[in-house]
Amino acid sequence: MASLGHSVCCADVDAKKVERLRAGVIPIVEEGLERLVAEGLSSGRLTFVLGAENAVRSAEFVFLCVPTPEGADGQADLSFVETAAQQIRELLPRNSIVVNKSTVPVGSTRVVERVLRRPDVSVVSNPEFLREGTAVHDFLHPDRVVVGADNLEAAERVGRLYEALGAPILVTDAASAETIKYAANAFLATKISFVNAIAAICEGVGADVRDVMRGIGYDRRIGNEFLRPGPGWGGSCFPKDTLALLKIAERANYRFDLLQGVVDVNLQQFDRMASRISAAAGKGGTVAIWGLTFKALTDDLRDSPALEIIDRLLSMGHKIRAFDPTVRSGLESYPSVQICSSEVEACEGADVLAVLTEWENFRWVDPTDIVGLITSGHVVDTRNLLDRSAWLTAGFTYQGVGR
Ligand code: UDX
């Protein structure tokens, strides 16, 4: 927002985080973010403060960007949104606009309005579609900007903040904007579960899923993105948003069997990959794992497919040695997982190698450096990342997904 020319003040409740951001230190792995923040700090258009009250006093727009974690029964937990709204209620300047960026259940714009009790302040829903790892690029080159409000003029004012991006700006009512976010994530998750199911069929009929996906991706009605088979989808959005949408459907008296199927296929995929790795490792065998994050280019481990698979392997009695370029210390919830400092170290004394995240670095490891370390000589590549022929030539048995 600062790079578009706006004056932006970011508030957080975490003093340490604020202090580090003021010094230009970015607490997460996100391509291009450090440079962007440095530019904002030096231009003076971007500041970081502790506490919401210090950010909102002179604001025209107040973006709520707090987390909406999965609640006990799968519904999104709105307590952070409500607390933030409460904190700023009395401080908001007259006629300012509160913008909901967090992914919230349909109807939450109204919830914020009720907490605020400020008839002069409009509440607008403005869902974000950023992917972790490419968030800066996605922000600056959006396919569309969605703004929803029951007050059309307020929605248009928010839309104008993004004018410089030259993207289509879609103005809707609040409930539609909130539904768009869930529908988009559910559709993308559906695409991947569909691909993972087709991959299983490819294995049975001797087809190559990569060619099959190329073949369907050229159809413009399908499109060629989000057709990569893998260990199952994960991350901070798809798992919680699909469950939340199932809950929303339930409350709207609709049995969303299709989306339930998409979620079930994903769990099945974790199971399939874990059994495949387990079979190759042999009873009680040690598994070397390359990649722990939920995808490459991020250090985010939340709902990572790798951890889902590790859970299953541990309960089947396997030992785990893992390497991930962004994970240096041990995993709190998995004390028995040995975190190694290189790809080669993870393979030492292991019975099988499994690739669970598509980090480019893994592609460039020479298989001849690994072949003597893995006792079964078997590699399970759940991302179809490695150069199969190079690994076969080095003496490995290679198993990808759907090929
Ligand atoms: C997602 C949405 O893409 C984004 O629009 C929304 O704002 C937030 O949620 P993100 O969670 O960052 O973004 O990850 P994404 O790149 O969508 O990947 C999600 C999962 O699907 C990852 O586990 C990834 O590895 C997997 N995936 C993705 C595949 O298995 N195959 C693919 O073809 C694409």
Short mmCIF file of C-alpha atoms and ligand atoms in Angstrom, two decimals:
data_model
loop_
_atom_site.label_atom_id
_atom_site.label_comp_id
_atom_site.label_asym_id
_atom_site.label_seq_id
_atom_site.Cartn_x
_atom_site.Cartn_y
_atom_site.Cartn_z
CA MET A 1 0.00 0.00 0.00
CA ALA A 2 2.88 2.36 0.84
CA SER A 3 4.52 1.54 -2.48
CA LEU A 4 1.33 2.71 -4.22
CA GLY A 5 1.82 6.13 -2.62
CA HIS A 6 -0.42 5.82 0.44
CA SER A 7 0.69 6.74 3.90
CA VAL A 8 0.53 3.53 5.97
CA CYS A 9 0.82 2.99 9.70
CA CYS A 10 0.91 -0.67 10.86
CA ALA A 11 0.03 -1.55 14.42
CA ASP A 12 0.62 -4.81 16.25
CA VAL A 13 0.29 -5.95 19.85
CA ASP A 14 3.69 -7.69 19.77
CA ALA A 15 6.32 -5.13 20.88
CA LYS A 16 9.24 -7.23 19.68
CA LYS A 17 7.77 -7.64 16.22
CA VAL A 18 7.13 -3.89 15.94
CA GLU A 19 10.67 -3.10 17.01
CA ARG A 20 12.16 -5.48 14.46
CA LEU A 21 9.95 -4.21 11.65
CA ARG A 22 11.00 -0.64 12.47
CA ALA A 23 14.57 -1.79 11.90
CA GLY A 24 13.52 -3.35 8.58
CA VAL A 25 13.81 -6.94 9.85
CA ILE A 26 11.15 -9.19 8.30
CA PRO A 27 10.08 -12.04 10.59
CA ILE A 28 9.01 -14.39 7.76
CA VAL A 29 10.44 -15.70 4.50
CA GLU A 30 8.71 -13.70 1.76
CA GLU A 31 10.40 -12.84 -1.54
CA GLY A 32 10.81 -9.08 -2.12
CA LEU A 33 9.20 -8.00 1.16
CA GLU A 34 12.38 -6.80 2.82
CA ARG A 35 13.19 -4.43 -0.06
CA LEU A 36 9.63 -3.11 -0.16
CA VAL A 37 9.58 -2.43 3.59
CA ALA A 38 13.00 -0.75 3.41
CA GLU A 39 11.70 1.53 0.67
CA GLY A 40 8.59 2.36 2.69
CA LEU A 41 10.60 3.12 5.82
CA SER A 42 13.05 5.38 4.01
CA SER A 43 10.34 7.26 2.12
CA GLY A 44 8.53 7.81 5.42
CA ARG A 45 5.29 6.44 3.95
CA LEU A 46 5.47 3.32 6.12
CA THR A 47 5.62 3.30 9.92
CA PHE A 48 5.16 0.61 12.58
CA VAL A 49 3.61 1.31 15.99
CA LEU A 50 2.65 -0.65 19.06
CA GLY A 51 -1.09 -0.82 19.78
CA ALA A 52 -4.03 -0.15 17.50
CA GLU A 53 -4.87 3.16 19.18
CA ASN A 54 -1.66 4.72 17.89
CA ALA A 55 -2.46 3.81 14.31
CA VAL A 56 -6.11 4.70 13.86
CA ARG A 57 -6.48 8.23 15.26
CA SER A 58 -5.91 10.01 11.97
CA ALA A 59 -6.68 7.19 9.56
CA GLU A 60 -9.17 7.41 6.70
CA PHE A 61 -9.10 3.65 6.27
CA VAL A 62 -8.40 1.03 8.92
CA PHE A 63 -7.55 -2.47 7.68
CA LEU A 64 -8.14 -5.36 10.07
CA CYS A 65 -5.55 -8.01 9.17
CA VAL A 66 -5.69 -10.22 12.25
CA PRO A 67 -5.76 -14.03 12.08
CA THR A 68 -9.00 -16.01 11.96
CA PRO A 69 -7.83 -19.43 13.14
CA GLU A 70 -9.88 -22.58 12.97
CA GLY A 71 -12.18 -22.75 16.01
CA ALA A 72 -12.93 -25.92 17.97
CA ASP A 73 -15.68 -27.14 15.60
CA GLY A 74 -14.09 -26.03 12.31
CA GLN A 75 -15.81 -22.65 12.22
CA ALA A 76 -13.48 -19.65 11.90
CA ASP A 77 -12.69 -18.08 15.27
CA LEU A 78 -13.60 -14.38 15.09
CA SER A 79 -12.34 -13.35 18.52
CA PHE A 80 -9.24 -11.50 17.21
CA VAL A 81 -11.38 -9.53 14.76
CA GLU A 82 -13.86 -8.63 17.48
CA THR A 83 -11.15 -7.60 19.95
CA ALA A 84 -9.47 -5.39 17.37
CA ALA A 85 -12.80 -3.76 16.48
CA GLN A 86 -13.46 -3.12 20.15
CA GLN A 87 -10.06 -1.52 20.65
CA ILE A 88 -10.52 0.98 17.83
CA ARG A 89 -14.23 1.69 18.34
CA GLU A 90 -13.96 5.00 20.12
CA LEU A 91 -10.81 6.16 18.36
CA LEU A 92 -11.96 6.00 14.75
CA PRO A 93 -12.15 9.41 13.07
CA ARG A 94 -15.57 10.48 11.78
CA ASN A 95 -16.56 8.94 8.44
CA SER A 96 -13.58 6.61 8.35
CA ILE A 97 -13.87 3.14 6.82
CA VAL A 98 -12.98 -0.14 8.49
CA VAL A 99 -11.80 -2.76 6.00
CA ASN A 100 -11.87 -6.46 6.76
CA LYS A 101 -8.85 -8.17 5.21
CA SER A 102 -9.02 -11.31 7.33
CA THR A 103 -10.84 -14.32 5.88
CA VAL A 104 -14.06 -14.26 7.85
CA PRO A 105 -17.30 -16.20 7.69
CA VAL A 106 -20.04 -14.71 5.60
CA GLY A 107 -21.84 -12.14 7.74
CA SER A 108 -18.76 -10.92 9.63
CA THR A 109 -18.90 -7.44 8.12
CA ARG A 110 -22.14 -7.13 10.05
CA VAL A 111 -20.50 -8.51 13.20
CA VAL A 112 -17.84 -5.78 12.99
CA GLU A 113 -20.53 -3.15 12.43
CA ARG A 114 -22.32 -4.35 15.54
CA VAL A 115 -19.15 -4.27 17.66
CA LEU A 116 -18.25 -0.78 16.40
CA ARG A 117 -21.71 0.77 16.95
CA ARG A 118 -20.57 3.73 14.87
CA PRO A 119 -23.22 4.69 12.29
CA ASP A 120 -20.80 7.18 10.68
CA VAL A 121 -18.19 4.43 10.04
CA SER A 122 -18.68 1.99 7.14
CA VAL A 123 -17.35 -1.56 7.20
CA VAL A 124 -16.06 -3.01 3.93
CA SER A 125 -14.92 -6.53 3.09
CA ASN A 126 -11.76 -6.65 0.96
CA PRO A 127 -10.51 -10.25 0.83
CA GLU A 128 -6.88 -10.92 -0.07
CA PHE A 129 -5.82 -13.53 -2.57
CA LEU A 130 -2.08 -13.48 -1.87
CA ARG A 131 -0.13 -16.70 -1.91
CA GLU A 132 2.64 -17.11 0.62
CA GLY A 133 6.06 -16.94 -0.99
CA THR A 134 4.80 -14.80 -3.88
CA ALA A 135 2.71 -12.39 -1.84
CA VAL A 136 4.51 -9.23 -2.96
CA HIS A 137 4.14 -10.16 -6.62
CA ASP A 138 0.51 -11.18 -6.13
CA PHE A 139 -0.28 -7.87 -4.38
CA LEU A 140 1.28 -5.77 -7.13
CA HIS A 141 -0.19 -7.84 -9.99
CA PRO A 142 -3.62 -8.97 -8.83
CA ASP A 143 -6.02 -10.75 -11.19
CA ARG A 144 -8.76 -8.72 -9.52
CA VAL A 145 -9.53 -6.67 -6.44
CA VAL A 146 -12.77 -7.50 -4.62
CA VAL A 147 -14.49 -4.99 -2.36
CA GLY A 148 -17.85 -5.65 -0.80
CA ALA A 149 -20.07 -3.45 1.31
CA ASP A 150 -23.68 -2.65 1.79
CA ASN A 151 -22.65 1.01 1.44
CA LEU A 152 -21.64 1.23 -2.23
CA GLU A 153 -19.87 4.55 -1.88
CA ALA A 154 -17.62 3.19 0.88
CA ALA A 155 -16.76 0.15 -1.26
CA GLU A 156 -15.83 2.38 -4.17
CA ARG A 157 -13.60 4.53 -1.95
CA VAL A 158 -11.70 1.39 -0.89
CA GLY A 159 -11.49 0.23 -4.52
CA ARG A 160 -9.84 3.54 -5.48
CA LEU A 161 -6.93 2.76 -3.12
CA TYR A 162 -5.91 0.07 -5.62
CA GLU A 163 -6.46 2.11 -8.79
CA ALA A 164 -2.74 2.36 -9.56
CA LEU A 165 -2.55 -1.44 -9.98
CA GLY A 166 -4.70 -1.34 -13.10
CA ALA A 167 -6.58 -4.52 -12.11
CA PRO A 168 -10.31 -5.05 -12.47
CA ILE A 169 -12.05 -3.84 -9.32
CA LEU A 170 -15.16 -5.81 -8.50
CA VAL A 171 -17.62 -4.10 -6.19
CA THR A 172 -20.20 -6.37 -4.54
CA ASP A 173 -22.32 -6.56 -1.43
CA ALA A 174 -20.53 -7.65 1.74
CA ALA A 175 -21.83 -11.24 1.79
CA SER A 176 -20.76 -11.83 -1.83
CA ALA A 177 -17.23 -10.52 -1.23
CA GLU A 178 -16.87 -12.81 1.78
CA THR A 179 -18.23 -15.77 -0.21
CA ILE A 180 -15.83 -15.08 -3.12
CA LYS A 181 -12.84 -15.68 -0.87
CA TYR A 182 -14.09 -19.06 0.36
CA ALA A 183 -15.28 -20.09 -3.10
CA ALA A 184 -11.90 -19.25 -4.66
CA ASN A 185 -9.93 -21.24 -2.10
CA ALA A 186 -12.37 -24.17 -2.24
CA PHE A 187 -12.19 -24.22 -6.04
CA LEU A 188 -8.37 -24.23 -6.05
CA ALA A 189 -8.30 -27.01 -3.44
CA THR A 190 -10.79 -28.92 -5.61
CA LYS A 191 -8.49 -28.60 -8.60
CA ILE A 192 -5.57 -30.08 -6.68
CA SER A 193 -7.59 -32.92 -5.13
CA PHE A 194 -8.91 -33.69 -8.60
CA VAL A 195 -5.36 -33.84 -9.95
CA ASN A 196 -4.23 -36.05 -7.06
CA ALA A 197 -7.13 -38.43 -7.78
CA ILE A 198 -6.29 -38.52 -11.50
CA ALA A 199 -2.66 -39.17 -10.53
CA ALA A 200 -3.75 -42.27 -8.60
CA ILE A 201 -5.59 -43.49 -11.71
CA CYS A 202 -2.57 -42.74 -13.91
CA GLU A 203 -0.49 -45.00 -11.68
CA GLY A 204 -3.03 -47.80 -12.15
CA VAL A 205 -3.33 -47.50 -15.93
CA GLY A 206 0.29 -46.68 -16.75
CA ALA A 207 -0.30 -43.05 -17.81
CA ASP A 208 1.88 -40.05 -16.94
CA VAL A 209 -0.06 -37.44 -14.98
CA ARG A 210 2.25 -34.67 -16.11
CA ASP A 211 1.26 -35.20 -19.74
CA VAL A 212 -2.38 -35.64 -18.76
CA MET A 213 -2.32 -32.27 -16.95
CA ARG A 214 -0.57 -30.57 -19.85
CA GLY A 215 -3.27 -32.03 -22.05
CA ILE A 216 -6.15 -30.67 -20.01
CA GLY A 217 -4.41 -27.42 -18.99
CA TYR A 218 -4.36 -26.14 -22.58
CA ASP A 219 -8.14 -26.12 -22.47
CA ARG A 220 -8.75 -22.49 -21.54
CA ARG A 221 -11.84 -23.45 -19.62
CA ILE A 222 -9.60 -25.47 -17.29
CA GLY A 223 -6.36 -23.44 -17.36
CA ASN A 224 -2.90 -24.79 -16.63
CA GLU A 225 -2.31 -23.56 -13.08
CA PHE A 226 -2.89 -25.54 -9.89
CA LEU A 227 -2.64 -28.84 -11.73
CA ARG A 228 0.49 -30.14 -10.01
CA PRO A 229 -0.03 -33.41 -8.16
CA GLY A 230 1.66 -33.59 -4.78
CA PRO A 231 1.53 -34.99 -1.26
CA GLY A 232 -1.84 -33.26 -0.70
CA TRP A 233 -2.52 -29.57 -0.17
CA GLY A 234 -1.90 -27.71 3.07
CA GLY A 235 -0.94 -24.33 4.48
CA SER A 236 -2.61 -21.70 6.55
CA CYS A 237 -5.57 -21.21 4.19
CA PHE A 238 -6.89 -24.21 2.24
CA PRO A 239 -7.38 -26.61 5.16
CA LYS A 240 -9.07 -24.07 7.44
CA ASP A 241 -11.06 -22.35 4.70
CA THR A 242 -12.45 -25.57 3.23
CA LEU A 243 -13.57 -26.68 6.71
CA ALA A 244 -15.04 -23.24 7.40
CA LEU A 245 -16.97 -23.34 4.11
CA LEU A 246 -18.33 -26.79 5.00
CA LYS A 247 -19.60 -25.25 8.25
CA ILE A 248 -21.08 -22.28 6.41
CA ALA A 249 -22.85 -24.71 4.05
CA GLU A 250 -24.18 -26.72 6.98
CA ARG A 251 -25.66 -23.61 8.53
CA ALA A 252 -27.17 -22.68 5.19
CA ASN A 253 -28.83 -26.13 5.16
CA TYR A 254 -26.78 -27.43 2.26
CA ARG A 255 -24.88 -30.73 2.33
CA PHE A 256 -21.72 -29.79 0.42
CA ASP A 257 -20.78 -33.39 -0.55
CA LEU A 258 -18.48 -32.21 -3.34
CA LEU A 259 -16.27 -30.17 -0.99
CA GLN A 260 -16.35 -32.93 1.63
CA GLY A 261 -15.04 -35.23 -1.12
CA VAL A 262 -12.24 -32.78 -1.89
CA VAL A 263 -11.19 -32.77 1.78
CA ASP A 264 -11.44 -36.58 1.98
CA VAL A 265 -9.30 -37.03 -1.15
CA ASN A 266 -6.68 -34.83 0.51
CA LEU A 267 -6.59 -36.97 3.65
CA GLN A 268 -6.46 -40.07 1.46
CA GLN A 269 -3.47 -38.52 -0.34
CA PHE A 270 -1.57 -38.07 2.95
CA ASP A 271 -2.35 -41.72 3.76
CA ARG A 272 -1.28 -42.96 0.32
CA MET A 273 2.03 -41.10 0.39
CA ALA A 274 2.77 -42.22 3.96
CA SER A 275 2.08 -45.89 3.13
CA ARG A 276 4.22 -45.64 0.01
CA ILE A 277 7.15 -44.27 1.99
CA SER A 278 6.60 -46.73 4.83
CA ALA A 279 6.56 -49.73 2.49
CA ALA A 280 9.86 -48.65 0.96
CA ALA A 281 11.46 -48.02 4.37
CA GLY A 282 10.57 -51.47 5.70
CA LYS A 283 9.34 -52.22 9.20
CA GLY A 284 10.62 -49.62 11.68
CA GLY A 285 12.92 -48.18 9.01
CA THR A 286 14.43 -44.70 9.06
CA VAL A 287 13.05 -42.15 6.61
CA ALA A 288 15.10 -39.24 5.25
CA ILE A 289 12.84 -36.32 4.46
CA TRP A 290 13.62 -33.37 2.21
CA GLY A 291 11.26 -30.47 2.85
CA LEU A 292 8.99 -29.63 5.79
CA THR A 293 7.23 -26.38 4.84
CA PHE A 294 3.79 -26.59 3.22
CA LYS A 295 5.32 -25.51 -0.08
CA ALA A 296 8.57 -23.98 -1.29
CA LEU A 297 9.52 -20.27 -0.84
CA THR A 298 8.00 -20.00 2.62
CA ASP A 299 9.08 -20.92 6.15
CA ASP A 300 5.48 -21.66 7.10
CA LEU A 301 4.86 -25.07 8.67
CA ARG A 302 1.19 -24.54 9.49
CA ASP A 303 -0.90 -27.49 8.30
CA SER A 304 2.00 -28.67 6.18
CA PRO A 305 1.39 -31.90 4.22
CA ALA A 306 4.95 -32.88 5.25
CA LEU A 307 3.93 -32.84 8.92
CA GLU A 308 0.74 -34.78 8.14
CA ILE A 309 2.87 -37.46 6.49
CA ILE A 310 5.45 -37.40 9.30
CA ASP A 311 2.62 -37.90 11.83
CA ARG A 312 1.53 -41.01 9.98
CA LEU A 313 5.09 -42.35 9.61
CA LEU A 314 5.82 -41.86 13.30
CA SER A 315 2.67 -43.72 14.27
CA MET A 316 3.73 -46.56 11.95
CA GLY A 317 6.93 -46.81 13.99
CA HIS A 318 9.43 -45.10 11.67
CA LYS A 319 12.32 -42.85 12.63
CA ILE A 320 12.68 -39.53 10.82
CA ARG A 321 15.69 -37.46 9.75
CA ALA A 322 14.63 -34.24 8.02
CA PHE A 323 16.17 -31.31 6.20
CA ASP A 324 14.46 -28.09 5.13
CA PRO A 325 16.33 -24.96 4.04
CA THR A 326 14.21 -22.77 6.35
CA VAL A 327 13.99 -25.02 9.40
CA ARG A 328 17.07 -24.87 11.60
CA SER A 329 15.98 -25.91 15.07
CA GLY A 330 13.92 -28.86 16.25
CA LEU A 331 10.17 -29.02 15.73
CA GLU A 332 8.39 -28.37 19.01
CA SER A 333 5.57 -30.85 18.46
CA TYR A 334 7.89 -33.49 17.00
CA PRO A 335 10.83 -33.82 19.40
CA SER A 336 11.76 -37.20 17.97
CA VAL A 337 12.31 -35.84 14.45
CA GLN A 338 16.00 -35.30 13.87
CA ILE A 339 16.52 -31.94 12.09
CA CYS A 340 19.64 -32.08 9.89
CA SER A 341 21.68 -29.27 8.38
CA SER A 342 21.92 -30.53 4.81
CA GLU A 343 20.28 -32.81 2.28
CA VAL A 344 23.19 -35.26 2.54
CA GLU A 345 23.18 -35.33 6.35
CA ALA A 346 19.47 -36.19 6.38
CA CYS A 347 20.19 -39.25 4.22
CA GLU A 348 22.93 -40.68 6.41
CA GLY A 349 21.85 -44.08 7.69
CA ALA A 350 18.30 -43.76 6.26
CA ASP A 351 16.42 -46.59 4.56
CA VAL A 352 14.43 -44.45 2.13
CA LEU A 353 14.43 -40.85 0.89
CA ALA A 354 11.15 -38.91 0.57
CA VAL A 355 10.82 -35.47 -1.06
CA LEU A 356 7.87 -33.62 0.49
CA THR A 357 8.38 -29.96 -0.49
CA GLU A 358 9.35 -28.64 -3.91
CA TRP A 359 12.46 -26.63 -2.94
CA GLU A 360 14.59 -26.00 -6.06
CA ASN A 361 17.78 -26.81 -4.09
CA PHE A 362 16.78 -30.48 -3.93
CA ARG A 363 16.76 -30.71 -7.70
CA TRP A 364 20.45 -29.84 -7.84
CA VAL A 365 21.69 -32.46 -5.38
CA ASP A 366 23.81 -35.04 -7.24
CA PRO A 367 22.15 -38.47 -6.74
CA THR A 368 25.53 -40.18 -6.92
CA ASP A 369 26.38 -38.40 -3.62
CA ILE A 370 23.29 -39.98 -2.03
CA VAL A 371 23.06 -43.45 -3.49
CA GLY A 372 25.45 -45.08 -1.02
CA LEU A 373 23.63 -43.57 1.97
CA ILE A 374 20.08 -44.90 1.45
CA THR A 375 19.99 -48.59 2.27
CA SER A 376 16.93 -49.52 0.16
CA GLY A 377 18.11 -47.38 -2.78
CA HIS A 378 14.54 -46.07 -3.01
CA VAL A 379 13.40 -42.47 -3.44
CA VAL A 380 9.75 -41.38 -3.13
CA ASP A 381 9.32 -38.00 -4.85
CA THR A 382 5.87 -36.72 -3.83
CA ARG A 383 6.40 -33.48 -5.79
CA ASN A 384 7.70 -34.98 -9.06
CA LEU A 385 10.61 -32.62 -8.52
CA LEU A 386 13.74 -34.66 -9.17
CA ASP A 387 15.18 -35.60 -12.54
CA ARG A 388 13.93 -39.18 -12.69
CA SER A 389 16.42 -40.43 -15.30
CA ALA A 390 19.41 -39.03 -13.36
CA TRP A 391 18.27 -40.79 -10.20
CA LEU A 392 17.62 -44.06 -12.06
CA THR A 393 21.05 -43.86 -13.68
CA ALA A 394 22.63 -43.32 -10.26
CA GLY A 395 21.10 -46.64 -9.19
CA PHE A 396 17.94 -45.53 -7.35
CA THR A 397 14.47 -46.96 -7.61
CA TYR A 398 12.38 -43.83 -8.27
CA GLN A 399 8.72 -43.43 -7.41
CA GLY A 400 6.94 -40.17 -8.23
CA VAL A 401 3.23 -39.35 -8.14
CA GLY A 402 1.02 -40.39 -11.03
CA ARG A 403 3.76 -41.44 -13.39
C1 UDX B 1 -3.72 -19.88 -0.93
C2 UDX B 1 -4.39 -19.23 -2.15
O1 UDX B 1 -3.71 -19.61 -3.35
C3 UDX B 1 -4.41 -17.73 -2.01
O2 UDX B 1 -5.10 -17.14 -3.11
C4 UDX B 1 -5.11 -17.37 -0.70
O3 UDX B 1 -5.11 -15.99 -0.50
C5 UDX B 1 -4.42 -18.06 0.46
O4 UDX B 1 -4.37 -19.46 0.25
P1 UDX B 1 -1.22 -20.27 -0.06
O5 UDX B 1 -1.82 -20.90 1.16
O6 UDX B 1 -0.10 -19.32 0.13
O7 UDX B 1 -2.34 -19.48 -0.90
O8 UDX B 1 -0.68 -21.48 -0.95
P2 UDX B 1 -0.92 -22.06 -2.44
O9 UDX B 1 0.18 -21.63 -3.32
O10 UDX B 1 -2.29 -21.79 -2.92
O11 UDX B 1 -0.75 -23.63 -2.16
C6 UDX B 1 -1.58 -24.32 -1.24
C7 UDX B 1 -1.22 -25.79 -1.19
O12 UDX B 1 -1.54 -26.44 -2.42
C8 UDX B 1 0.26 -26.06 -0.93
O13 UDX B 1 0.39 -27.13 -0.02
C9 UDX B 1 0.78 -26.41 -2.31
O14 UDX B 1 1.94 -27.20 -2.29
C10 UDX B 1 -0.41 -27.15 -2.90
N1 UDX B 1 -0.43 -27.16 -4.38
C11 UDX B 1 -0.58 -25.99 -5.07
C12 UDX B 1 -0.36 -28.36 -5.05
O15 UDX B 1 -0.23 -29.44 -4.44
N2 UDX B 1 -0.46 -28.36 -6.41
C13 UDX B 1 -0.60 -27.22 -7.15
O16 UDX B 1 -0.69 -27.31 -8.38
C14 UDX B 1 -0.66 -26.01 -6.45
#
